[in-house]
């Protein structure tokens, strides 16, 4: 590092690079807009309409949205593959486009294309060369990554013979070849069977545990819900909401589910009817009665009633909206409010 300036202040370049290296944010996206123009049909598509979000370092960030929401467009801007119509992005504190930022990112595109006749070792070697790694490092990292993504037994086969799941794993290994700080994955689990999806999810969590930031897009709710620390829901080129899975679904309590063990001989008695009456729903299996109270009902008063009738409380679980319900509601809202996004150039 350079010496501080004589007056004790840091030189502007040093201060700038320090600011970049201490930024707690791995990705910052501000006011991103992208309008595609298709000259032949003289039409324009507003794919992104003011997208802003940020991703803290060391987190798994799920970018969730339906087909055509603008996920791939955002990722292509982040990777410097297309220029935005407006807005800016920073990766690890570096403004894009930046070679430094690019060198710290690993990328798995939505539909990776590989040269069919390569083996996975050759593919990774090529990726390592593009990042300027020396021969020994390339070999060591390729061996590590092939083992990590479970392609050891297929390492001498050409990629032509790989299944979709194997190709996806080869693509993931390629994305990690430069030991990136930030990993950007466009639909990493799409097209995979449940086992393949679980393996990709586990790999993402391993990367997070190793201190990396993972940004991935998906329209598969369960994948996002199970592994993302933070989620942004995108629809019609705009962020509809952002937060932890708990924040997104936890804001609206749907009701409370209470399981009671009835006192001996209380089944089908007046006691059971009294317990079922205030509930929105009630069902009994053997001596266990499960009731659902409405969100506005007084849970304490109900538990006191149950107690008074000799029932034992087995569990009390607040029920929140599911991520699926939040997602569908927000997409419907975006569709309803979405002005025509296609128009004449
Ligand atoms: N090169 C292009 N030229 C014109 N329009 C495009 C282009 N690429 C994307 N679009 C349009 O921009 C919008 C956003 O597309 P994008 O591929 O970013 O969505 P996505 O969220 O990744 O969807 P999917 O889940 O299907 O991958 C869509 O309306 C799409 O048709
Ligand atoms: Mg896409």
mmCIF file with all atom_site columns, N, CA and C in Angstrom, residues 56-85:
data_model
loop_
_atom_site.group_PDB
_atom_site.id
_atom_site.type_symbol
_atom_site.label_atom_id
_atom_site.label_alt_id
_atom_site.label_comp_id
_atom_site.label_asym_id
_atom_site.label_entity_id
_atom_site.label_seq_id
_atom_site.pdbx_PDB_ins_code
_atom_site.Cartn_x
_atom_site.Cartn_y
_atom_site.Cartn_z
_atom_site.occupancy
_atom_site.B_iso_or_equiv
_atom_site.pdbx_formal_charge
_atom_site.auth_seq_id
_atom_site.auth_comp_id
_atom_site.auth_asym_id
_atom_site.auth_atom_id
_atom_site.pdbx_PDB_model_num
ATOM 1  N N  . UNK A 1 56 ? -25.756 -7.795  0.827   1.00 0.00 ? 56 UNK A N  1
ATOM 2  C CA . UNK A 1 56 ? -24.644 -7.743  1.788   1.00 0.00 ? 56 UNK A CA 1
ATOM 3  C C  . UNK A 1 56 ? -23.667 -8.878  1.527   1.00 0.00 ? 56 UNK A C  1
ATOM 4  N N  . UNK A 1 57 ? -22.421 -8.632  1.883   1.00 0.00 ? 57 UNK A N  1
ATOM 5  C CA . UNK A 1 57 ? -21.402 -9.674  1.705   1.00 0.00 ? 57 UNK A CA 1
ATOM 6  C C  . UNK A 1 57 ? -21.731 -10.915 2.527   1.00 0.00 ? 57 UNK A C  1
ATOM 7  N N  . UNK A 1 58 ? -21.397 -12.080 1.978   1.00 0.00 ? 58 UNK A N  1
ATOM 8  C CA . UNK A 1 58 ? -21.527 -13.329 2.722   1.00 0.00 ? 58 UNK A CA 1
ATOM 9  C C  . UNK A 1 58 ? -22.948 -13.852 2.818   1.00 0.00 ? 58 UNK A C  1
ATOM 10 N N  . UNK A 1 59 ? -23.853 -13.276 1.992   1.00 0.00 ? 59 UNK A N  1
ATOM 11 C CA . UNK A 1 59 ? -25.247 -13.721 2.077   1.00 0.00 ? 59 UNK A CA 1
ATOM 12 C C  . UNK A 1 59 ? -25.672 -14.427 0.798   1.00 0.00 ? 59 UNK A C  1
ATOM 13 N N  . UNK A 1 60 ? -26.727 -15.228 0.938   1.00 0.00 ? 60 UNK A N  1
ATOM 14 C CA . UNK A 1 60 ? -27.346 -15.838 -0.246  1.00 0.00 ? 60 UNK A CA 1
ATOM 15 C C  . UNK A 1 60 ? -28.584 -15.012 -0.574  1.00 0.00 ? 60 UNK A C  1
ATOM 16 N N  . UNK A 1 61 ? -28.589 -14.442 -1.770  1.00 0.00 ? 61 UNK A N  1
ATOM 17 C CA . UNK A 1 61 ? -29.671 -13.532 -2.165  1.00 0.00 ? 61 UNK A CA 1
ATOM 18 C C  . UNK A 1 61 ? -30.459 -14.167 -3.303  1.00 0.00 ? 61 UNK A C  1
ATOM 19 N N  . UNK A 1 62 ? -31.748 -14.378 -3.085  1.00 0.00 ? 62 UNK A N  1
ATOM 20 C CA . UNK A 1 62 ? -32.595 -15.001 -4.107  1.00 0.00 ? 62 UNK A CA 1
ATOM 21 C C  . UNK A 1 62 ? -33.366 -13.935 -4.873  1.00 0.00 ? 62 UNK A C  1
ATOM 22 N N  . UNK A 1 63 ? -33.235 -13.955 -6.186  1.00 0.00 ? 63 UNK A N  1
ATOM 23 C CA . UNK A 1 63 ? -33.917 -12.985 -7.049  1.00 0.00 ? 63 UNK A CA 1
ATOM 24 C C  . UNK A 1 63 ? -35.067 -13.746 -7.692  1.00 0.00 ? 63 UNK A C  1
ATOM 25 N N  . UNK A 1 64 ? -36.256 -13.520 -7.157  1.00 0.00 ? 64 UNK A N  1
ATOM 26 C CA . UNK A 1 64 ? -37.402 -14.366 -7.472  1.00 0.00 ? 64 UNK A CA 1
ATOM 27 C C  . UNK A 1 64 ? -38.370 -13.626 -8.377  1.00 0.00 ? 64 UNK A C  1
ATOM 28 N N  . UNK A 1 65 ? -38.739 -14.267 -9.470  1.00 0.00 ? 65 UNK A N  1
ATOM 29 C CA . UNK A 1 65 ? -39.700 -13.593 -10.341 1.00 0.00 ? 65 UNK A CA 1
ATOM 30 C C  . UNK A 1 65 ? -40.219 -14.525 -11.408 1.00 0.00 ? 65 UNK A C  1
ATOM 31 N N  . UNK A 1 66 ? -41.397 -14.221 -11.956 1.00 0.00 ? 66 UNK A N  1
ATOM 32 C CA . UNK A 1 66 ? -41.965 -15.081 -12.993 1.00 0.00 ? 66 UNK A CA 1
ATOM 33 C C  . UNK A 1 66 ? -41.221 -14.908 -14.319 1.00 0.00 ? 66 UNK A C  1
ATOM 34 N N  . UNK A 1 67 ? -41.562 -15.696 -15.316 1.00 0.00 ? 67 UNK A N  1
ATOM 35 C CA . UNK A 1 67 ? -40.951 -15.579 -16.636 1.00 0.00 ? 67 UNK A CA 1
ATOM 36 C C  . UNK A 1 67 ? -41.135 -14.162 -17.156 1.00 0.00 ? 67 UNK A C  1
ATOM 37 N N  . UNK A 1 68 ? -40.058 -13.624 -17.709 1.00 0.00 ? 68 UNK A N  1
ATOM 38 C CA . UNK A 1 68 ? -40.143 -12.293 -18.324 1.00 0.00 ? 68 UNK A CA 1
ATOM 39 C C  . UNK A 1 68 ? -40.085 -11.143 -17.339 1.00 0.00 ? 68 UNK A C  1
ATOM 40 N N  . UNK A 1 69 ? -39.796 -11.439 -16.051 1.00 0.00 ? 69 UNK A N  1
ATOM 41 C CA . UNK A 1 69 ? -39.806 -10.383 -15.021 1.00 0.00 ? 69 UNK A CA 1
ATOM 42 C C  . UNK A 1 69 ? -38.640 -9.417  -15.175 1.00 0.00 ? 69 UNK A C  1
ATOM 43 N N  . UNK A 1 70 ? -37.538 -9.893  -15.734 1.00 0.00 ? 70 UNK A N  1
ATOM 44 C CA . UNK A 1 70 ? -36.350 -9.042  -15.870 1.00 0.00 ? 70 UNK A CA 1
ATOM 45 C C  . UNK A 1 70 ? -35.141 -9.589  -15.116 1.00 0.00 ? 70 UNK A C  1
ATOM 46 N N  . UNK A 1 71 ? -35.203 -10.836 -14.697 1.00 0.00 ? 71 UNK A N  1
ATOM 47 C CA . UNK A 1 71 ? -34.096 -11.426 -13.905 1.00 0.00 ? 71 UNK A CA 1
ATOM 48 C C  . UNK A 1 71 ? -32.816 -11.532 -14.741 1.00 0.00 ? 71 UNK A C  1
ATOM 49 N N  . UNK A 1 72 ? -32.943 -12.166 -15.917 1.00 0.00 ? 72 UNK A N  1
ATOM 50 C CA . UNK A 1 72 ? -31.752 -12.354 -16.750 1.00 0.00 ? 72 UNK A CA 1
ATOM 51 C C  . UNK A 1 72 ? -31.208 -11.011 -17.225 1.00 0.00 ? 72 UNK A C  1
ATOM 52 N N  . UNK A 1 73 ? -32.115 -10.087 -17.516 1.00 0.00 ? 73 UNK A N  1
ATOM 53 C CA . UNK A 1 73 ? -31.654 -8.759  -17.960 1.00 0.00 ? 73 UNK A CA 1
ATOM 54 C C  . UNK A 1 73 ? -30.817 -8.106  -16.856 1.00 0.00 ? 73 UNK A C  1
ATOM 55 N N  . UNK A 1 74 ? -31.300 -8.163  -15.608 1.00 0.00 ? 74 UNK A N  1
ATOM 56 C CA . UNK A 1 74 ? -30.537 -7.588  -14.487 1.00 0.00 ? 74 UNK A CA 1
ATOM 57 C C  . UNK A 1 74 ? -29.166 -8.255  -14.391 1.00 0.00 ? 74 UNK A C  1
ATOM 58 N N  . UNK A 1 75 ? -29.157 -9.582  -14.499 1.00 0.00 ? 75 UNK A N  1
ATOM 59 C CA . UNK A 1 75 ? -27.893 -10.318 -14.366 1.00 0.00 ? 75 UNK A CA 1
ATOM 60 C C  . UNK A 1 75 ? -26.950 -9.981  -15.519 1.00 0.00 ? 75 UNK A C  1
ATOM 61 N N  . UNK A 1 76 ? -27.494 -9.829  -16.718 1.00 0.00 ? 76 UNK A N  1
ATOM 62 C CA . UNK A 1 76 ? -26.633 -9.508  -17.863 1.00 0.00 ? 76 UNK A CA 1
ATOM 63 C C  . UNK A 1 76 ? -26.025 -8.114  -17.712 1.00 0.00 ? 76 UNK A C  1
ATOM 64 N N  . UNK A 1 77 ? -26.783 -7.210  -17.104 1.00 0.00 ? 77 UNK A N  1
ATOM 65 C CA . UNK A 1 77 ? -26.214 -5.871  -16.837 1.00 0.00 ? 77 UNK A CA 1
ATOM 66 C C  . UNK A 1 77 ? -25.107 -6.015  -15.786 1.00 0.00 ? 77 UNK A C  1
ATOM 67 N N  . UNK A 1 78 ? -25.407 -6.767  -14.726 1.00 0.00 ? 78 UNK A N  1
ATOM 68 C CA . UNK A 1 78 ? -24.411 -6.954  -13.653 1.00 0.00 ? 78 UNK A CA 1
ATOM 69 C C  . UNK A 1 78 ? -23.117 -7.565  -14.177 1.00 0.00 ? 78 UNK A C  1
ATOM 70 N N  . UNK A 1 79 ? -23.255 -8.462  -15.152 1.00 0.00 ? 79 UNK A N  1
ATOM 71 C CA . UNK A 1 79 ? -22.070 -9.129  -15.680 1.00 0.00 ? 79 UNK A CA 1
ATOM 72 C C  . UNK A 1 79 ? -21.417 -8.327  -16.801 1.00 0.00 ? 79 UNK A C  1
ATOM 73 N N  . UNK A 1 80 ? -21.951 -7.139  -17.073 1.00 0.00 ? 80 UNK A N  1
ATOM 74 C CA . UNK A 1 80 ? -21.344 -6.286  -18.106 1.00 0.00 ? 80 UNK A CA 1
ATOM 75 C C  . UNK A 1 80 ? -21.595 -6.804  -19.513 1.00 0.00 ? 80 UNK A C  1
ATOM 76 N N  . UNK A 1 81 ? -22.590 -7.675  -19.690 1.00 0.00 ? 81 UNK A N  1
ATOM 77 C CA . UNK A 1 81 ? -22.846 -8.225  -21.026 1.00 0.00 ? 81 UNK A CA 1
ATOM 78 C C  . UNK A 1 81 ? -23.727 -7.290  -21.859 1.00 0.00 ? 81 UNK A C  1
ATOM 79 N N  . UNK A 1 82 ? -24.563 -6.510  -21.172 1.00 0.00 ? 82 UNK A N  1
ATOM 80 C CA . UNK A 1 82 ? -25.344 -5.486  -21.882 1.00 0.00 ? 82 UNK A CA 1
ATOM 81 C C  . UNK A 1 82 ? -25.267 -4.192  -21.074 1.00 0.00 ? 82 UNK A C  1
ATOM 82 N N  . UNK A 1 83 ? -25.489 -3.074  -21.758 1.00 0.00 ? 83 UNK A N  1
ATOM 83 C CA . UNK A 1 83 ? -25.452 -1.776  -21.070 1.00 0.00 ? 83 UNK A CA 1
ATOM 84 C C  . UNK A 1 83 ? -26.861 -1.382  -20.663 1.00 0.00 ? 83 UNK A C  1
ATOM 85 N N  . UNK A 1 84 ? -27.029 -0.866  -19.440 1.00 0.00 ? 84 UNK A N  1
ATOM 86 C CA . UNK A 1 84 ? -28.366 -0.427  -19.040 1.00 0.00 ? 84 UNK A CA 1
ATOM 87 C C  . UNK A 1 84 ? -28.734 0.871   -19.755 1.00 0.00 ? 84 UNK A C  1
ATOM 88 N N  . UNK A 1 85 ? -30.030 1.140   -19.867 1.00 0.00 ? 85 UNK A N  1
ATOM 89 C CA . UNK A 1 85 ? -30.472 2.421   -20.435 1.00 0.00 ? 85 UNK A CA 1
ATOM 90 C C  . UNK A 1 85 ? -30.260 3.523   -19.410 1.00 0.00 ? 85 UNK A C  1
#
